[in-house]
Amino acid sequence: SQPCWSEYLTTRIEQNMVVNCTCPISECRAQPTTAFICSIVSSKEIIAKYEKALLRGYVECCSNLTWCTNPQGCDQILLKDGLGYGAACSKCSWISCFNCNFPEAHYPASCSHMSHMTCAKCNHGFCWRCLKPWRPTHKDYYNCSALVSKAAWQEKRFQDYNERCTFHHHAREFAMSLRNRVSSLNEMPKIRTLTFVLDACKVLEQARKVLAYSCVYSYYNQDTESMDIVEQQTESLEMHTNAL
């Protein structure tokens, strides 16, 4: 009966299980169509949730589509361009990485830099996020003990780069907050246009982002000769960024 179908479909939609929903009769594998669901379910809120579930399922099935990864929240769908560095969201301007699960584009650091750690003693690789082995067959990742002196040096080096990276991320958040405050002022009547200040804030945000991920790049790069040039360029960018 229609009330039974309505209750069944409503429950499946609320439980986010409607996309692969089948007939409640165990022997029947038929799936209700969109037209049938819309004709049975009368609640506009439930139908809206159903349409969101369809959209979510479609995006997850398409290898060239993804959701914006802005941690502040954004429902924009992005088209992967294949460049690997991501593209700015047309809705919130957040730049997502299309190649890994890190929430934003992280150039010049590679995707492996953002998740793959390697022990200096035994060369064991593991994920810095979950601490599980990079290679699933390796099970002794808790039993590695590096030389104390080398471990202390590695720890100090990591702390230095981590502090610099964290500083630039915080400075970037300040630039974003500043841009938001200037934007609100710019909308007030009888205020001179502040477009040039907004542009400066955007440049500041981008510079802090590059400086933060340059710390990751520098930490992992072992090529001393090329790193001398990178460090010089980074110092120059940091000096001009601080001045801005």
GROMACS .gro file of C-alpha atoms in nm:
model
  244
    1SER     CA    1   0.000   0.000   0.000
    2GLN     CA    2   0.105   0.360  -0.049
    3PRO     CA    3   0.142   0.438   0.329
    4CYS     CA    4   0.371   0.135   0.369
    5TRP     CA    5   0.584   0.239   0.072
    6SER     CA    6   0.595   0.598   0.198
    7GLU     CA    7   0.715   0.492   0.545
    8TYR     CA    8   0.968   0.247   0.398
    9LEU     CA    9   1.116   0.498   0.152
   10THR     CA   10   1.119   0.780   0.408
   11THR     CA   11   1.314   0.562   0.651
   12ARG     CA   12   1.566   0.463   0.383
   13ILE     CA   13   1.615   0.826   0.283
   14GLU     CA   14   1.665   0.942   0.642
   15GLN     CA   15   1.920   0.664   0.695
   16ASN     CA   16   2.108   0.763   0.374
   17MET     CA   17   2.041   0.417   0.230
   18VAL     CA   18   1.807   0.506  -0.053
   19VAL     CA   19   2.051   0.503  -0.348
   20ASN     CA   20   2.076   0.121  -0.353
   21CYS     CA   21   1.728   0.071  -0.211
   22THR     CA   22   1.537  -0.234  -0.338
   23CYS     CA   23   1.183  -0.367  -0.305
   24PRO     CA   24   1.110  -0.472   0.057
   25ILE     CA   25   1.004  -0.818  -0.063
   26SER     CA   26   1.319  -1.029  -0.012
   27GLU     CA   27   1.287  -1.219  -0.342
   28CYS     CA   28   1.249  -0.899  -0.547
   29ARG     CA   29   1.561  -0.703  -0.646
   30ALA     CA   30   1.377  -0.423  -0.830
   31GLN     CA   31   1.477  -0.068  -0.738
   32PRO     CA   32   1.222   0.213  -0.711
   33THR     CA   33   1.270   0.487  -0.968
   34THR     CA   34   1.301   0.857  -0.891
   35ALA     CA   35   0.958   0.922  -1.039
   36PHE     CA   36   0.805   0.651  -0.819
   37ILE     CA   37   0.973   0.785  -0.501
   38CYS     CA   38   0.860   1.140  -0.574
   39SER     CA   39   0.504   1.020  -0.632
   40ILE     CA   40   0.497   0.827  -0.303
   41VAL     CA   41   0.684   1.057  -0.062
   42SER     CA   42   0.496   1.383   0.001
   43SER     CA   43   0.740   1.560   0.236
   44LYS     CA   44   0.941   1.828   0.053
   45GLU     CA   45   1.221   1.803   0.312
   46ILE     CA   46   1.255   1.427   0.258
   47ILE     CA   47   1.253   1.468  -0.120
   48ALA     CA   48   1.523   1.736  -0.090
   49LYS     CA   49   1.735   1.496   0.116
   50TYR     CA   50   1.678   1.226  -0.147
   51GLU     CA   51   1.796   1.458  -0.424
   52LYS     CA   52   2.107   1.541  -0.222
   53ALA     CA   53   2.175   1.169  -0.183
   54LEU     CA   54   2.142   1.121  -0.560
   55LEU     CA   55   2.382   1.408  -0.624
   56ARG     CA   56   2.631   1.277  -0.367
   57GLY     CA   57   2.619   0.931  -0.523
   58TYR     CA   58   2.670   1.075  -0.872
   59VAL     CA   59   2.976   1.277  -0.766
   60GLU     CA   60   3.129   0.976  -0.589
   61CYS     CA   61   3.084   0.765  -0.903
   62CYS     CA   62   3.250   1.018  -1.136
   63SER     CA   63   3.629   1.005  -1.128
   64ASN     CA   64   3.656   1.357  -1.272
   65LEU     CA   65   3.436   1.520  -1.005
   66THR     CA   66   3.499   1.595  -0.639
   67TRP     CA   67   3.364   1.811  -0.358
   68CYS     CA   68   3.535   2.126  -0.243
   69THR     CA   69   3.748   2.037   0.062
   70ASN     CA   70   3.722   2.372   0.241
   71PRO     CA   71   3.724   2.278   0.615
   72GLN     CA   72   3.490   2.571   0.684
   73GLY     CA   73   3.227   2.397   0.474
   74CYS     CA   74   3.138   2.431   0.104
   75ASP     CA   75   2.893   2.230  -0.108
   76GLN     CA   76   3.051   2.320  -0.444
   77ILE     CA   77   3.135   2.041  -0.691
   78LEU     CA   78   3.474   2.074  -0.862
   79LEU     CA   79   3.586   1.939  -1.199
   80LYS     CA   80   3.931   1.782  -1.180
   81ASP     CA   81   4.151   1.940  -1.444
   82GLY     CA   82   4.429   1.680  -1.429
   83LEU     CA   83   4.699   1.933  -1.341
   84GLY     CA   84   4.749   1.789  -0.995
   85TYR     CA   85   4.768   2.120  -0.813
   86GLY     CA   86   4.395   2.177  -0.789
   87ALA     CA   87   4.191   2.480  -0.883
   88ALA     CA   88   4.021   2.759  -0.692
   89CYS     CA   89   3.660   2.690  -0.600
   90SER     CA   90   3.431   2.935  -0.781
   91LYS     CA   91   3.215   2.964  -0.469
   92CYS     CA   92   3.461   3.002  -0.177
   93SER     CA   93   3.800   3.037  -0.357
   94TRP     CA   94   3.946   2.743  -0.161
   95ILE     CA   95   4.208   2.546  -0.356
   96SER     CA   96   4.171   2.168  -0.316
   97CYS     CA   97   4.423   1.897  -0.401
   98PHE     CA   98   4.287   1.646  -0.652
   99ASN     CA   99   4.554   1.380  -0.595
  100CYS     CA  100   4.539   1.307  -0.222
  101ASN     CA  101   4.320   1.340   0.087
  102PHE     CA  102   4.498   1.648   0.222
  103PRO     CA  103   4.230   1.919   0.250
  104GLU     CA  104   4.402   2.183   0.033
  105ALA     CA  105   4.653   2.221  -0.248
  106HIS     CA  106   5.002   2.210  -0.100
  107TYR     CA  107   5.245   2.309  -0.378
  108PRO     CA  108   5.551   2.301  -0.370
  109ALA     CA  109   5.520   2.003  -0.129
  110SER     CA  110   5.420   1.681  -0.304
  111CYS     CA  111   5.127   1.461  -0.201
  112SER     CA  112   5.365   1.202  -0.058
  113HIS     CA  113   5.529   1.474   0.153
  114MET     CA  114   5.195   1.541   0.318
  115SER     CA  115   5.135   1.186   0.443
  116HIS     CA  116   5.437   0.959   0.397
  117MET     CA  117   5.697   0.952   0.676
  118THR     CA  118   6.013   0.738   0.666
  119CYS     CA  119   6.224   0.628   0.963
  120ALA     CA  120   6.588   0.739   0.933
  121LYS     CA  121   6.703   0.421   1.113
  122CYS     CA  122   6.517   0.137   0.937
  123ASN     CA  123   6.359   0.314   0.636
  124HIS     CA  124   6.015   0.197   0.747
  125GLY     CA  125   5.739   0.405   0.590
  126PHE     CA  126   5.420   0.496   0.770
  127CYS     CA  127   5.131   0.739   0.746
  128TRP     CA  128   5.170   1.037   0.977
  129ARG     CA  129   4.794   1.070   1.013
  130CYS     CA  130   4.696   0.723   1.138
  131LEU     CA  131   5.046   0.591   1.222
  132LYS     CA  132   4.973   0.270   1.031
  133PRO     CA  133   5.248   0.116   0.816
  134TRP     CA  134   5.291   0.250   0.465
  135ARG     CA  135   5.334  -0.111   0.356
  136PRO     CA  136   5.057  -0.321   0.515
  137THR     CA  137   5.284  -0.626   0.550
  138HIS     CA  138   5.527  -0.449   0.786
  139LYS     CA  139   5.417  -0.494   1.149
  140ASP     CA  140   5.718  -0.381   1.357
  141TYR     CA  141   5.669  -0.007   1.330
  142TYR     CA  142   5.665   0.038   1.709
  143ASN     CA  143   5.999  -0.143   1.761
  144CYS     CA  144   6.236   0.098   1.586
  145SER     CA  145   6.487   0.278   1.809
  146ALA     CA  146   6.720   0.531   1.647
  147LEU     CA  147   7.050   0.646   1.796
  148VAL     CA  148   6.979   0.903   2.068
  149SER     CA  149   7.203   1.172   1.922
  150LYS     CA  150   7.064   1.134   1.572
  151ALA     CA  151   6.710   1.110   1.704
  152ALA     CA  152   6.756   1.432   1.901
  153TRP     CA  153   6.895   1.608   1.592
  154GLN     CA  154   6.607   1.483   1.377
  155GLU     CA  155   6.355   1.590   1.640
  156LYS     CA  156   6.506   1.940   1.667
  157ARG     CA  157   6.509   1.976   1.288
  158PHE     CA  158   6.146   1.865   1.267
  159GLN     CA  159   6.042   2.105   1.544
  160ASP     CA  160   6.212   2.397   1.368
  161TYR     CA  161   6.039   2.333   1.036
  162ASN     CA  162   5.710   2.253   1.208
  163GLU     CA  163   5.716   2.581   1.404
  164ARG     CA  164   5.785   2.778   1.087
  165CYS     CA  165   5.508   2.599   0.901
  166THR     CA  166   5.262   2.656   1.188
  167PHE     CA  167   5.357   3.024   1.208
  168HIS     CA  168   5.283   3.081   0.840
  169HIS     CA  169   4.949   2.898   0.867
  170HIS     CA  170   4.848   3.124   1.158
  171ALA     CA  171   4.966   3.430   0.967
  172ARG     CA  172   4.757   3.316   0.671
  173GLU     CA  173   4.451   3.293   0.896
  174PHE     CA  174   4.521   3.649   1.010
  175ALA     CA  175   4.534   3.764   0.647
  176MET     CA  176   4.201   3.590   0.578
  177SER     CA  177   4.044   3.756   0.883
  178LEU     CA  178   4.182   4.092   0.775
  179ARG     CA  179   4.036   4.050   0.426
  180ASN     CA  180   3.694   3.968   0.574
  181ARG     CA  181   3.703   4.281   0.792
  182VAL     CA  182   3.809   4.500   0.501
  183SER     CA  183   3.533   4.347   0.285
  184SER     CA  184   3.271   4.447   0.540
  185LEU     CA  185   3.412   4.802   0.551
  186ASN     CA  186   3.418   4.821   0.174
  187GLU     CA  187   3.041   4.764   0.164
  188MET     CA  188   2.968   5.066   0.385
  189PRO     CA  189   2.845   5.383   0.212
  190LYS     CA  190   3.070   5.688   0.188
  191ILE     CA  191   3.384   5.470   0.220
  192ARG     CA  192   3.650   5.496  -0.047
  193THR     CA  193   3.696   5.177  -0.248
  194LEU     CA  194   3.935   4.941  -0.071
  195THR     CA  195   3.989   4.706  -0.362
  196PHE     CA  196   4.366   4.754  -0.351
  197VAL     CA  197   4.368   4.650   0.016
  198LEU     CA  198   4.160   4.341  -0.062
  199ASP     CA  199   4.403   4.250  -0.342
  200ALA     CA  200   4.694   4.290  -0.101
  201CYS     CA  201   4.524   4.060   0.151
  202LYS     CA  202   4.473   3.795  -0.118
  203VAL     CA  203   4.841   3.813  -0.213
  204LEU     CA  204   4.930   3.789   0.156
  205GLU     CA  205   4.718   3.476   0.197
  206GLN     CA  206   4.878   3.309  -0.105
  207ALA     CA  207   5.231   3.401   0.005
  208ARG     CA  208   5.176   3.260   0.354
  209LYS     CA  209   5.039   2.941   0.203
  210VAL     CA  210   5.343   2.896  -0.022
  211LEU     CA  211   5.578   2.970   0.269
  212ALA     CA  212   5.403   2.713   0.490
  213TYR     CA  213   5.427   2.433   0.235
  214SER     CA  214   5.781   2.536   0.140
  215CYS     CA  215   5.873   2.430   0.494
  216VAL     CA  216   5.738   2.082   0.418
  217TYR     CA  217   5.924   2.075   0.086
  218SER     CA  218   6.252   2.188   0.243
  219TYR     CA  219   6.226   1.938   0.528
  220TYR     CA  220   6.208   1.640   0.290
  221ASN     CA  221   6.441   1.760   0.014
  222GLN     CA  222   6.786   1.600   0.035
  223ASP     CA  223   6.947   1.784  -0.258
  224THR     CA  224   7.175   2.031  -0.077
  225GLU     CA  225   7.272   2.227  -0.388
  226SER     CA  226   6.916   2.293  -0.502
  227MET     CA  227   6.804   2.360  -0.144
  228ASP     CA  228   7.046   2.652  -0.115
  229ILE     CA  229   6.858   2.823  -0.398
  230VAL     CA  230   6.518   2.729  -0.253
  231GLU     CA  231   6.611   2.864   0.091
  232GLN     CA  232   6.733   3.192  -0.062
  233GLN     CA  233   6.410   3.234  -0.256
  234THR     CA  234   6.206   3.143   0.052
  235GLU     CA  235   6.390   3.398   0.267
  236SER     CA  236   6.329   3.665   0.004
  237LEU     CA  237   5.959   3.580  -0.018
  238GLU     CA  238   5.929   3.580   0.362
  239MET     CA  239   6.098   3.920   0.389
  240HIS     CA  240   5.866   4.081   0.135
  241THR     CA  241   5.562   3.904   0.284
  242ASN     CA  242   5.643   4.036   0.631
  243ALA     CA  243   5.680   4.385   0.485
  244LEU     CA  244   5.340   4.356   0.314
   0.00000   0.00000   0.00000
